[in-house]
GROMACS .gro file of N, CA and C in nm:
model
  180
    1MET      N    1  -0.287  -2.111   2.111
    1MET     CA    2  -0.309  -2.047   1.984
    1MET      C    3  -0.188  -2.077   1.895
    2CYS      N    4  -0.214  -2.106   1.769
    2CYS     CA    5  -0.108  -2.138   1.675
    2CYS      C    6  -0.099  -2.028   1.569
    3LEU      N    7   0.006  -1.948   1.573
    3LEU     CA    8   0.026  -1.840   1.478
    3LEU      C    9   0.145  -1.876   1.389
    4ALA      N   10   0.146  -1.822   1.267
    4ALA     CA   11   0.250  -1.861   1.173
    4ALA      C   12   0.317  -1.739   1.111
    5THR      N   13   0.438  -1.763   1.062
    5THR     CA   14   0.509  -1.667   0.980
    5THR      C   15   0.493  -1.714   0.836
    6VAL      N   16   0.448  -1.623   0.749
    6VAL     CA   17   0.426  -1.656   0.608
    6VAL      C   18   0.533  -1.585   0.527
    7PHE      N   19   0.602  -1.662   0.440
    7PHE     CA   20   0.709  -1.602   0.361
    7PHE      C   21   0.707  -1.652   0.217
    8LYS      N   22   0.775  -1.577   0.129
    8LYS     CA   23   0.789  -1.613  -0.012
    8LYS      C   24   0.905  -1.710  -0.028
    9GLU      N   25   0.882  -1.815  -0.106
    9GLU     CA   26   0.986  -1.915  -0.129
    9GLU      C   27   1.107  -1.857  -0.201
   10SER      N   28   1.085  -1.771  -0.299
   10SER     CA   29   1.193  -1.724  -0.387
   10SER      C   30   1.305  -1.652  -0.313
   11ASP      N   31   1.271  -1.567  -0.218
   11ASP     CA   32   1.375  -1.490  -0.149
   11ASP      C   33   1.358  -1.487   0.003
   12HIS      N   34   1.268  -1.568   0.054
   12HIS     CA   35   1.239  -1.578   0.197
   12HIS      C   36   1.193  -1.446   0.259
   13THR      N   37   1.136  -1.358   0.177
   13THR     CA   38   1.078  -1.234   0.228
   13THR      C   39   0.957  -1.268   0.316
   14VAL      N   40   0.955  -1.213   0.436
   14VAL     CA   41   0.842  -1.236   0.525
   14VAL      C   42   0.725  -1.150   0.479
   15LEU      N   43   0.612  -1.215   0.450
   15LEU     CA   44   0.492  -1.143   0.409
   15LEU      C   45   0.408  -1.104   0.530
   16MET      N   46   0.408  -1.189   0.632
   16MET     CA   47   0.333  -1.157   0.754
   16MET      C   48   0.380  -1.244   0.869
   17ARG      N   49   0.391  -1.183   0.984
   17ARG     CA   50   0.417  -1.256   1.109
   17ARG      C   51   0.286  -1.264   1.186
   18ASN      N   52   0.275  -1.360   1.273
   18ASN     CA   53   0.156  -1.379   1.357
   18ASN      C   54   0.029  -1.396   1.275
   19ALA      N   55   0.041  -1.468   1.162
   19ALA     CA   56  -0.077  -1.496   1.080
   19ALA      C   57  -0.167  -1.594   1.154
   20SER      N   58  -0.293  -1.559   1.161
   20SER     CA   59  -0.389  -1.645   1.231
   20SER      C   60  -0.488  -1.710   1.135
   21ARG      N   61  -0.496  -1.659   1.011
   21ARG     CA   62  -0.591  -1.714   0.914
   21ARG      C   63  -0.533  -1.699   0.773
   22ILE      N   64  -0.547  -1.806   0.694
   22ILE     CA   65  -0.505  -1.803   0.555
   22ILE      C   66  -0.621  -1.857   0.472
   23GLU      N   67  -0.657  -1.781   0.370
   23GLU     CA   68  -0.768  -1.819   0.282
   23GLU      C   69  -0.717  -1.822   0.139
   24VAL      N   70  -0.756  -1.924   0.064
   24VAL     CA   71  -0.718  -1.935  -0.077
   24VAL      C   72  -0.843  -1.912  -0.160
   25ASP      N   73  -0.833  -1.817  -0.255
   25ASP     CA   74  -0.943  -1.785  -0.345
   25ASP      C   75  -0.889  -1.783  -0.487
   26GLY      N   76  -0.895  -1.897  -0.554
   26GLY     CA   77  -0.838  -1.908  -0.687
   26GLY      C   78  -0.687  -1.895  -0.680
   27ASP      N   79  -0.633  -1.792  -0.748
   27ASP     CA   80  -0.488  -1.771  -0.745
   27ASP      C   81  -0.446  -1.669  -0.639
   28LYS      N   82  -0.540  -1.629  -0.553
   28LYS     CA   83  -0.509  -1.534  -0.446
   28LYS      C   84  -0.496  -1.607  -0.313
   29VAL      N   85  -0.397  -1.563  -0.235
   29VAL     CA   86  -0.381  -1.612  -0.097
   29VAL      C   87  -0.401  -1.490  -0.007
   30ILE      N   88  -0.502  -1.497   0.079
   30ILE     CA   89  -0.534  -1.388   0.170
   30ILE      C   90  -0.489  -1.428   0.309
   31ILE      N   91  -0.400  -1.346   0.366
   31ILE     CA   92  -0.340  -1.376   0.496
   31ILE      C   93  -0.387  -1.270   0.595
   32GLU      N   94  -0.431  -1.314   0.711
   32GLU     CA   95  -0.478  -1.221   0.815
   32GLU      C   96  -0.404  -1.247   0.945
   33ASP      N   97  -0.362  -1.139   1.011
   33ASP     CA   98  -0.290  -1.157   1.138
   33ASP      C   99  -0.387  -1.146   1.256
   34ILE      N  100  -0.332  -1.154   1.376
   34ILE     CA  101  -0.416  -1.161   1.496
   34ILE      C  102  -0.490  -1.031   1.526
   35ILE      N  103  -0.447  -0.919   1.467
   35ILE     CA  104  -0.520  -0.794   1.492
   35ILE      C  105  -0.612  -0.756   1.375
   36GLY      N  106  -0.620  -0.845   1.274
   36GLY     CA  107  -0.713  -0.823   1.164
   36GLY      C  108  -0.654  -0.758   1.040
   37ASP      N  109  -0.524  -0.726   1.040
   37ASP     CA  110  -0.462  -0.672   0.919
   37ASP      C  111  -0.454  -0.782   0.815
   38ARG      N  112  -0.482  -0.746   0.688
   38ARG     CA  113  -0.483  -0.844   0.579
   38ARG      C  114  -0.383  -0.809   0.471
   39THR      N  115  -0.327  -0.913   0.411
   39THR     CA  116  -0.241  -0.901   0.295
   39THR      C  117  -0.289  -1.002   0.193
   40THR      N  118  -0.298  -0.960   0.067
   40THR     CA  119  -0.338  -1.050  -0.041
   40THR      C  120  -0.225  -1.058  -0.142
   41VAL      N  121  -0.188  -1.181  -0.179
   41VAL     CA  122  -0.084  -1.202  -0.279
   41VAL      C  123  -0.136  -1.298  -0.385
   42ILE      N  124  -0.080  -1.287  -0.505
   42ILE     CA  125  -0.110  -1.382  -0.611
   42ILE      C  126  -0.007  -1.493  -0.600
   43GLY      N  127  -0.054  -1.615  -0.584
   43GLY     CA  128   0.037  -1.727  -0.570
   43GLY      C  129  -0.034  -1.850  -0.516
   44ARG      N  130   0.044  -1.939  -0.459
   44ARG     CA  131  -0.012  -2.063  -0.403
   44ARG      C  132   0.072  -2.107  -0.284
   45ILE      N  133   0.012  -2.189  -0.202
   45ILE     CA  134   0.083  -2.243  -0.086
   45ILE      C  135   0.171  -2.358  -0.133
   46LYS      N  136   0.300  -2.350  -0.100
   46LYS     CA  137   0.394  -2.458  -0.135
   46LYS      C  138   0.397  -2.563  -0.025
   47TRP      N  139   0.412  -2.516   0.102
   47TRP     CA  140   0.408  -2.607   0.214
   47TRP      C  141   0.373  -2.533   0.342
   48VAL      N  142   0.328  -2.612   0.441
   48VAL     CA  143   0.293  -2.560   0.573
   48VAL      C  144   0.363  -2.648   0.676
   49ASP      N  145   0.437  -2.585   0.767
   49ASP     CA  146   0.503  -2.656   0.876
   49ASP      C  147   0.431  -2.617   1.005
   50LEU      N  148   0.343  -2.704   1.052
   50LEU     CA  149   0.264  -2.673   1.172
   50LEU      C  150   0.350  -2.674   1.298
   51THR      N  151   0.451  -2.759   1.302
   51THR     CA  152   0.538  -2.762   1.419
   51THR      C  153   0.624  -2.637   1.427
   52GLY      N  154   0.675  -2.592   1.313
   52GLY     CA  155   0.761  -2.474   1.310
   52GLY      C  156   0.686  -2.344   1.290
   53SER      N  157   0.554  -2.351   1.273
   53SER     CA  158   0.469  -2.233   1.254
   53SER      C  159   0.513  -2.149   1.135
   54GLU      N  160   0.537  -2.217   1.020
   54GLU     CA  161   0.578  -2.148   0.899
   54GLU      C  162   0.489  -2.190   0.782
   55VAL      N  163   0.466  -2.095   0.692
   55VAL     CA  164   0.394  -2.121   0.568
   55VAL      C  165   0.476  -2.063   0.455
   56CYS      N  166   0.503  -2.145   0.353
   56CYS     CA  167   0.582  -2.102   0.238
   56CYS      C  168   0.489  -2.086   0.118
   57LEU      N  169   0.498  -1.967   0.054
   57LEU     CA  170   0.417  -1.939  -0.064
   57LEU      C  171   0.505  -1.925  -0.187
   58VAL      N  172   0.454  -1.971  -0.300
   58VAL     CA  173   0.517  -1.945  -0.429
   58VAL      C  174   0.435  -1.831  -0.488
   59CYS      N  175   0.498  -1.715  -0.504
   59CYS     CA  176   0.429  -1.593  -0.549
   59CYS      C  177   0.474  -1.554  -0.689
   60GLU      N  178   0.383  -1.491  -0.761
   60GLU     CA  179   0.416  -1.439  -0.894
   60GLU      C  180   0.479  -1.304  -0.884
   0.00000   0.00000   0.00000
């Protein structure tokens, strides 16, 4: 299983650990962890590091 840590580019604030699903809906990024908790932010994906299990978001 490949889980990721999702953080904001501006200040490296961790938005979610153990993210198992990321969905983009227009300007919204919906992040879901392995137990089903969801977080929605306004922004976009800047980069994804599959080897390091990290996702960087640019948030408003």
